Every structure is written in C-alpha cells, then in structure tokens.
Amino acid sequence: MKLELGNIFIHDIQFGDHSRVENGVIYINEEELRAHLLEDENIKSVSFDIAKPGESVRIMPVKDVIEPRVKAEGRGGIFPGVISKVDTVGSGRTNVLKGAAVVTTGTIVGFQEGIIDMSGPGADYTPFSKLYNLVVICEPVEGLKQHAHEKAVRFAGLKAATYLGRLAKDLEADEVESFETLSLIESFRQYPDLPRVAYVQMLQTQGLLHDTYVYGVDMKQSITTMLYPTETMDGAIISGNCVSACDKNTTYHHLNNPVVRDLYARHGKELNFVGMIITNENVYLADKERSSDWSAKLAEFLGVDGVIISQEGFGNPDTDLIMNCKKIEAKGIKTVIITDEYAGRDGASQSLADADISADAVVTGGNANMVVNLPPMEKVIGHVKLADTIAGGFDGSLQPDGSIVVELQAITGATNELGFNRLSAR
Amino acid sequence: MAKFRVVHYINQFFAQVGGEEKADHRPESREGFVGPGMAFNAAFGDKAEIVGTVVCGDSYFNENLETATKEVLDLISSFKPDLVIAGPAFNAGRYGMACGTVAAAVEKELGIPAITGMYKENPGVDSFKRDIFIIETKNSAAGMRDAVKVMAPFALKLAAGEEIGASVEEGYIPNGIRVNFFEEKRGSERAVDMLLSKLAGKPFTTEFPMPDFDRVEPKPAVADISKATIALVTSGGIVPKGNPDRIESSSASKYGKYDIEGVFDLTESTYETAHGGYDPVYANLDADRVLPVDILREYEKNGKIGKLHRYFYSTTGNGTAVASAKAYAAAIGKELVSDGVDAVILTST
Amino acid sequence: MVKEIERAGLPVVHMCTVVPISLTVGANRIVPTVAIPHPLGNPALPLEDEQEIRRKLLDKALKALTTEVSEQTVFE
C-alpha cells in the first residue's frame, strides 16, 4: 500500500462568509458549520472559538483533538466506517491542513477530559499549544445519557474536521511525503538483510470514555489484528476515549502516530518496517490473555525480529502491556515498550502496576503525577470550575485567582505513550 | 557574594598518609584543601572554597562506625561549612561506605548539603543512594578529573538551593525518585534507537528499570468464620451518594470511612462510585457489584459469618501513587485491628 | 493496600479482576472476579442471578480467609 500525504501549511484560522483555505489561512463560515453539526438531534447548541499559539487562552474540558484531512485521490475517505463509507483506506493521496486542529469541548461527560493552555508553562506539556485550533463547544439536549453524549461530541468533532478537511481537496500541497508498505513476501525480498520490525499498538477499550474505534468497530469487541501503517493516516483508528488526558491518544495522535512515522523514517535504511498489529486493553482477564496471546502469535507469524509496543492508559492496562511484552519476548522477538509513569507527586512510588524482568527496554513519557502550577489565562474556553474534579485535579485545584494547581495527568497529551513528546523521566 | 565554605572528607590514601597499612588512621583535620581537594577548589572558582579537610582511615571508620562518625562530624562542624563533599570513592567499598555514612550524617545531623561520588557498583551506592546524591564516577582514580567536573558544579547548585533535575541530566546515580525532564528526541524516536541497539546486541539503557516488589508473610487463617467479624475495604471508590468527602476520581489524597449500620443493600440512590478509571455506570446502578454489602448482610443473618464490621473504608485506586495507598492502608489496618476485626475482604476494580 | 493491611496483622483476601497485578504486587490470598467495572456482578443478568454470582465469589473469599497459605494463592 502506498500513500502520499500532501501537507498544506496553515498559519491562521478566521471566521468568514465563505469557507475556504487561501494562502495558508482557513476561513470558516460559522453558520454553515453550525447547521451541519446541529443535524444531530442530541446536540442542543454548538458554538465555536479559535485558539492560537501564544495566546493567553485555556481550553477545558478537552474531549478530543482531530486533524483536518481529506482523501484527494484513491479509495475511500477519511474516518472510514464512521464518517466516510466503509472502504479500505491508506493508499492514494491524502491532503492535510497541517498546523490546524479541531478541539472538542463542552459540559463534562465524566472525570477525564483535559486542559490545553496555549501559552505559559502548561503549553510546554501539550503539543496542541502549537496549533491553530478551532474549538467546538457542544451542549447536549437535556437528560441525554452519558454514552449518547460522548458519541454526539465524538461525531461533532469528526464532522467538523471532515468539513475543514474537504476545503483542502483540490489544493496544491506545500510539501508531499510518501509512505509505502509492501506485502510480506515482497517486503522480505526488498530488504532481506535488514532486521524486520513490527509495531504493536495497544488501544484503550474499557467502556465509557475508554473506547477506541477501528473502521467504526468498537475495538473491545475485536480480536488482535493487523493494519498497514498507512491506514492510520486516513483515520482508520479514532478515539472515543479520555482515559486520563495525559495518556489519551487523541484522534490527532492516531492520524500522526509518531512510532509509525519514526519507523518509516528508518525503513529500508536500518530496518524493515513490516506492518502493524493492533490490540486492545479489555476489562476481563481472559480477554487480556487472549489479546496478548494473539499479539505474540501474529508477531511470530510475521517473522519479525523486534517490535515496539506502545500503551494507552495506566493501571490495569499495565498488565496488558507486560503480557504483550513477556509473550513476544518468549517467542525470541525483542521488544521495546513505550509507557508513562504514576510515581506519585514526589516521584518516589513505583511507576507501573505490573512488572516483569523481560521488560528490559522501556521508553517513558514521564511521571504523570508531577504537579504543575498553571497561571490564570485571560480567556477560558469551556468550563474552568471542573479543575477540581478532573483526574489529576483535587479539592482546591482551582485557585481564587484563576490559576490551577494540577497534576500533568490533566493536561491533554502530556505524557503520551506513543512517544509523541520529548518529555521523559529518570 | 560570600564564597560557600566547603569541607572535604577523604581517606588516608588520598590524604597521602599511606596505603592499606594506614587504613587505621584516626580522624584528623587540616586547614584548606588536601590532595584531590585542589582540583575541587579550582573548579569552584570564586563561588566556593575548601576551608578544611577531614581525613580518616577506611578501616578505622568502618570498624568504629558510631564513634568515628561522631568524631568526623565534630571535626567537620568546627569549620562551619555550607557544603560538604566526601570522596569520590570510585569503586573502593570501605571508602564508599565511609563517604556515604559521612555525607548522610552531615545532611541529617548537621542539616548541611553533602554529596559524594562513586562507581555504580560500589556497595555504598545501594546503601546510601536514597539518603544523599551520589554522582556517578568511573571505577578508579583515573576518573578523578571527570568526577570533579561533574561534582563541583552540582555541589554548588545544591548549596545554592537550586532545583535539582533528573539523574541523567545532573549525573547522579538514579535514586528511585522519578524526575521529569525534556529529552532531545521524542519518545518514539528514542524507542526506535533503543530497539536497533537491542537487535544489534549493542548496549542500551532502559529509561525505567523494573521494580522489585517486597513481600508480606501471610497471616494465619480465621479459625471459625461463623464467629468472625469481617470488614470490607475497597479501592473501587464506592462512596455515599454525592461523595460527601469529595474523594478524587484519580490520584486520591484521602480515603473515606463510612457507617453501614442498618444498611442491608447499596442502591442507586444511596451509593455511587468516585473512581474515574472504569466505566462507572454499573457501580452507580448497584454498588454491591463492587462492595458486596447485600450478600454479606445475608451471610451475617444466616450465620455464615459472625458479623459485618460497622464501617467500610474506600478510596480510589485510579492513578493513586503506591506510597499514598500504602499510607492509607496502614492507617486503616491499625484501626481495624483495634476495632477487633478478624479478617478483611478488599475489592478492587 | 492489601499488603499493608496484612502487615498490620489481619488476614486479607483480595477480590480483583486483574490477578497478575495482585500477584506481582504480592497479595497472599486472591479471588479472581468477573470484570473490572463490576467485579462482583454482571449487569447483563437479572438481580437474582447476580446475587448468586456474588454469593459464589464471597464463598471463595471466605474459603480463602479460612485456609492456611504459605505463599501467594489464587482461589479459583
């Protein structure tokens, strides 16, 4: 499968009469987009705001972040099985509005939405402070149940990103990147002497605010399976979860999976990037055993020499992580695992809930319990009072002057376990 | 700005008193720097100066730990220092134990910042890394120059009360306290680098070494369960509706103790869960699914158990640091024992 | 938490779904439960059936508490 990404660099977003992209600026007709999102009966009202890098703006509670993309040539459309019809994606040409994102927010659904600060110390901990964000604030109709509320906000974000993405369909790209994965046998013949590597991506699948969808299928109901890495670039995997904001793989993260990118970067040079295995993190012990048994079995079947395993979440998924690691190592395949830590505010507690001696190569996204002091921002998009109940917050998080004392846990993408950031710990 | 006053602790060898045959040398003090102290002094520039050196034989120190420590501490404090440097001891075991003991005692008894340096396999490392910063050095005195280069500026930082970063940034041996910092490369790239090294059989360093969990001896079984008082404890965050104590959804800073006198069933209108780490729907509808009060009351009535303890204890296990959970449980355990409880059922989600 | 309460002097049985974590962390008496969000229940069943499940699990827990163990033991 071969995919070209056409990147159109964005350096501003504005509201305007006529939605279009011109000279790196996205203009959005608010009314048109609003009407489109209000087609969902479960949404009572929608408002929009724009947050730019460097502004004294805080967005909270953040549900998801999505990058606007569109299929310019080739099969299928972005977010297959969800927004676009079911079809195999990951080939042809996809255009990307690079530097922009849709951020969804609104009345808190549960405990785990997050915070994005566009400037100040908090901005260093989230990659989204560097993007031009269209913030979509959705209010549900009265009495809407949690599951339905989450779904409504999830779709609103995807639809908004699709709407913006379509503006790029016929544009000329500023930069084109190309990615190709051949069939197993062709890939082996192509680079017979390079070490064969696969990427095992663990997806959060534990129920409300803890789900992930692949081609529209709830991953908790799926057996461990395989993907061409380029499928992720077209939105084959979308986030339906929050887990803790610092750990959540937003849909933006899925579209821009850094392990996929960094393996492709060395493909054909130092390694042979064979493909991707995706697996889940379920709430039943038997499922954990089954899923990790399959990860190991598929890795062996693919004939790889090594794998990188990334996690999503913490606590009981640490068991899935260790199982995947142990079982794959037992097949004689070398592993590196990417995780993050919950070592307490003083950094002295044990960082993971589970452990094994074979997990000897670990990359960490940092200690999520580290406390940061987020200064007050001039503008808050969303609901600031929720600081006290957000995971990572505590009674008294929100200070009278508007600053927030909170753990990194509450900052969207702060300790990402795909290795998206440079944050680490020792 | 006044220079920091530094005292340097070294052994008989580095003080040029003698080798093994002088390892019984008793503690003594000298003005200014001695031996390797010269290099430290130069490295301090105008920020600090070694005002005195305390020397002690490694065997004398290790064979008379208590008295030698006191003697050395007295000699050190007579110089009224702002900072103490011990060693570095490289791979010398007795010297490492002496440096570690001295530095730790200086911090604890004199309240003065103290550091030392050792090779990672020096037995002094495991004994003292949690008490003081130990800068990592090579395994012999050939590494003195490099050791001073790292130890001197680090010591100045400590003396000035500046914030100390992660072990890899500062050069100290990891001491079990995790500190965040920003790497040059992003995590995924570091993972690919690590995998390529591992595949090639080249050395690599894990960013997080797996922990070693300590064990507790199992307590004896309950002799007669039909007469026993059983207490319920949960990490699943079950609380009275409205979460009156505001137990956090994650990273709990407290636990709750709740009276279930007269409560025979947990219902949707009376109990809920505060735990943010699992789908709360099922527990909110019927908290007995996490804290089985209904059946234990039944068992109390039909004599299967003696009594369900009047109080249950609850906290949130989601992202709560182990040290916190440990502290809560120790307090809970103490109370349960003094309340005459015989056994505990602890449920987790 | 299980270990600390046991350290204080009481036998404890850990009822949990993710048994490997309990084993790694060192609980001595363990009873595997149904699922993470509902360890002692099953929302797909009517209440009477759920209570039967609860009884069976609690019977195992009581058995664990009345059984001498010398090392970590999972009571299936």
XYZ file of C-alpha atoms in Angstrom, chain A residues 135-419:
285
model
C -12.691 24.853 19.338
C -16.129 23.292 19.095
C -18.257 23.695 22.202
C -21.243 21.358 22.253
C -24.074 21.362 24.736
C -26.218 18.224 24.769
C -30.007 18.197 24.968
C -31.451 17.912 28.495
C -31.317 14.481 30.048
C -29.002 12.931 27.469
C -27.346 9.814 28.867
C -23.558 9.746 29.153
C -22.907 7.188 26.415
C -25.021 9.154 23.957
C -23.442 12.431 24.987
C -19.942 11.115 24.401
C -20.968 9.800 20.987
C -22.550 13.091 19.985
C -19.445 15.067 20.888
C -17.184 12.496 19.241
C -19.079 12.747 15.961
C -19.293 16.517 16.144
C -15.501 16.685 16.253
C -15.028 14.257 13.388
C -17.625 16.019 11.270
C -16.061 19.409 11.917
C -12.627 18.057 10.978
C -14.071 16.467 7.847
C -15.779 19.731 6.908
C -12.487 21.602 7.201
C -10.536 18.815 5.536
C -12.738 18.979 2.446
C -11.612 22.555 1.899
C -8.196 21.109 1.049
C -9.337 18.576 -1.517
C -8.175 20.371 -4.647
C -5.385 22.429 -3.173
C -1.788 22.186 -4.193
C 0.348 20.905 -1.352
C 3.319 22.809 0.076
C 5.057 19.520 0.747
C 4.450 15.902 -0.224
C 5.547 12.879 1.802
C 5.332 9.308 0.636
C 4.948 6.055 2.607
C 4.851 2.530 1.294
C 4.432 -0.910 2.801
C 4.643 -3.917 0.519
C 3.169 -7.348 1.058
C 5.090 -9.583 3.465
C 6.831 -11.559 0.780
C 7.684 -8.502 -1.338
C 8.961 -6.633 1.714
C 11.180 -9.514 2.641
C 12.604 -9.702 -0.861
C 13.112 -5.933 -0.923
C 15.337 -5.740 2.165
C 16.388 -9.279 3.048
C 19.309 -8.193 5.209
C 17.623 -5.617 7.389
C 16.098 -6.506 10.785
C 12.341 -6.991 10.462
C 10.301 -4.822 12.821
C 6.577 -4.554 13.579
C 4.677 -2.023 15.655
C 2.222 -3.342 18.234
C -0.216 -0.608 19.176
C -2.346 -1.138 22.283
C -5.704 0.630 22.209
C -7.762 1.670 25.223
C -11.037 -0.288 25.313
C -12.631 -0.254 28.754
C -16.035 1.332 28.402
C -17.453 4.859 28.530
C -14.717 7.379 27.861
C -12.368 4.428 27.469
C -13.121 3.186 23.938
C -11.382 3.243 20.562
C -12.880 2.529 17.131
C -11.238 0.904 14.132
C -13.102 1.358 10.830
C -16.072 2.130 13.056
C -15.796 -1.106 15.031
C -15.559 -0.939 18.830
C -12.102 -2.367 19.383
C -13.065 -4.030 22.655
C -15.108 -6.456 20.581
C -12.272 -7.268 18.263
C -9.552 -9.854 18.376
C -5.990 -8.564 17.940
C -5.469 -7.898 14.255
C -3.236 -6.215 11.689
C -3.126 -2.997 9.701
C -0.994 -1.426 7.010
C 0.568 1.520 8.855
C -0.754 3.989 6.256
C -4.334 3.115 7.161
C -3.875 5.073 10.389
C -3.021 8.174 8.353
C -6.528 8.137 6.896
C -8.283 7.828 10.250
C -8.808 4.059 10.399
C -8.410 4.412 14.164
C -10.340 7.117 16.012
C -10.509 7.932 19.675
C -13.678 7.526 21.709
C -11.872 7.795 24.983
C -10.372 10.106 27.551
C -8.674 7.693 29.927
C -6.602 10.354 31.696
C -5.989 13.387 29.500
C -2.212 12.969 29.653
C -2.429 9.410 28.301
C -5.268 9.767 25.842
C -4.333 9.122 22.228
C -6.416 11.799 20.573
C -7.582 11.179 17.029
C -4.846 13.673 16.097
C -2.297 11.331 17.687
C -3.714 8.375 15.748
C -3.510 10.259 12.454
C 0.041 11.336 13.232
C 1.280 8.205 15.010
C 4.938 9.005 15.764
C 6.020 5.356 16.034
C 4.693 4.784 12.511
C 6.477 7.925 11.290
C 9.781 7.135 13.001
C 9.792 3.514 11.818
C 9.066 4.624 8.257
C 11.910 7.150 8.566
C 14.394 4.310 9.056
C 12.651 1.838 6.737
C 14.946 0.484 4.078
C 17.932 2.003 5.840
C 18.365 0.365 9.235
C 15.236 -1.726 9.492
C 12.425 -3.291 7.523
C 9.101 -1.932 8.852
C 6.868 -4.872 8.136
C 3.482 -3.758 9.456
C 1.261 -3.005 12.420
C -0.519 -5.204 14.936
C -3.336 -3.561 16.868
C -4.620 -4.975 20.127
C -6.939 -3.927 22.951
C -6.969 -3.458 26.729
C -10.155 -5.120 27.979
C -11.628 -5.415 31.427
C -11.782 -9.194 31.598
C -8.708 -11.199 32.465
C -9.497 -13.802 29.817
C -9.608 -11.051 27.180
C -6.221 -9.760 28.278
C -4.766 -13.239 27.967
C -6.430 -13.837 24.608
C -5.415 -10.497 23.106
C -1.806 -10.763 24.203
C -1.621 -14.410 23.072
C -2.688 -13.171 19.641
C -0.204 -10.284 19.591
C 2.597 -12.747 20.207
C 1.237 -15.241 17.710
C 0.894 -12.629 14.938
C 4.351 -11.201 15.645
C 5.778 -14.673 15.256
C 3.719 -15.308 12.119
C 5.026 -12.065 10.602
C 8.533 -13.357 11.173
C 9.773 -10.183 12.817
C 12.958 -9.769 14.815
C 11.740 -6.974 17.019
C 8.686 -4.938 17.953
C 7.882 -1.611 19.518
C 4.859 -1.816 21.797
C 3.004 1.370 22.770
C 0.397 1.573 25.533
C -2.647 3.747 26.158
C -3.646 4.357 29.757
C -2.335 3.000 33.036
C -3.319 0.799 35.954
C -4.864 -2.451 34.807
C -3.580 -1.921 31.209
C -0.077 -2.186 32.674
C -0.922 -5.880 32.872
C -1.784 -5.996 29.158
C 1.494 -4.198 28.448
C 3.539 -6.653 30.462
C 1.682 -9.643 28.987
C 2.310 -8.431 25.432
C 5.946 -7.829 26.277
C 6.537 -11.154 28.056
C 4.791 -13.291 25.474
C 6.503 -11.644 22.499
C 9.917 -11.885 24.187
C 9.196 -15.566 24.866
C 8.971 -16.056 21.100
C 12.535 -14.815 20.784
C 11.399 -11.438 19.442
C 12.996 -8.378 21.041
C 10.746 -5.682 22.437
C 10.893 -2.033 23.396
C 7.849 -0.771 25.277
C 6.648 2.831 25.492
C 4.688 3.770 28.586
C 4.402 6.527 31.165
C 4.538 6.587 34.953
C 2.430 7.225 38.030
C 5.202 7.588 40.558
C 3.417 9.882 42.969
C 3.819 13.614 43.313
C 7.246 13.125 44.897
C 8.304 10.637 42.232
C 9.067 8.003 44.852
C 6.342 5.428 44.294
C 6.562 2.527 41.887
C 5.659 3.779 38.454
C 3.824 0.802 36.987
C 1.207 -1.509 38.467
C 2.754 -4.599 36.939
C 6.278 -5.637 36.080
C 8.427 -8.376 34.583
C 12.115 -8.912 34.192
C 11.795 -9.328 30.428
C 10.626 -5.696 30.101
C 14.214 -4.534 30.000
C 13.879 -1.841 27.310
C 11.461 0.875 28.317
C 10.857 4.382 26.995
C 8.831 6.595 29.313
C 6.682 9.638 28.610
C 7.286 10.947 32.139
C 5.664 10.913 35.572
C 2.026 11.932 35.207
C 1.667 12.725 38.915
C 4.082 15.668 38.727
C 2.263 18.780 39.925
C 2.310 21.939 37.822
C 1.043 25.391 38.549
C -0.913 26.734 35.592
C -1.195 30.526 35.798
C -4.547 32.185 35.125
C -5.275 32.786 31.452
C -7.109 35.818 30.102
C -9.651 33.645 28.403
C -11.038 30.221 29.192
C -12.916 28.356 26.513
C -15.105 25.809 28.242
C -15.647 25.376 31.977
C -12.903 26.258 34.414
C -14.714 25.091 37.569
C -14.130 21.499 36.556
C -10.454 21.649 37.565
C -11.259 20.198 40.965
C -12.866 17.013 39.649
C -10.764 16.320 36.569
C -8.455 13.334 37.002
C -5.215 14.862 38.229
C -7.104 17.620 39.986
C -8.132 17.661 43.609
C -10.270 19.588 46.032
C -8.713 23.023 45.835
C -7.063 22.699 42.426
C -8.729 25.853 41.205
C -7.239 28.846 42.986
C -9.185 32.049 43.674
C -7.030 33.945 41.178
C -7.937 31.534 38.392
C -4.688 29.601 38.382
C -4.847 25.829 38.526
C -2.578 23.584 40.572
C -2.887 20.211 38.952
C -1.008 17.062 38.025
C 0.292 16.616 34.485
C -2.434 13.989 34.292
C -4.941 16.707 33.470
C -3.046 18.163 30.502
C -4.099 16.751 27.139
C -1.336 14.636 25.636
C 1.242 15.460 28.338
C 2.757 12.005 28.877
C 1.651 10.403 25.621
C 2.638 6.760 25.328
C 3.087 6.729 21.561
C 6.237 8.702 22.280
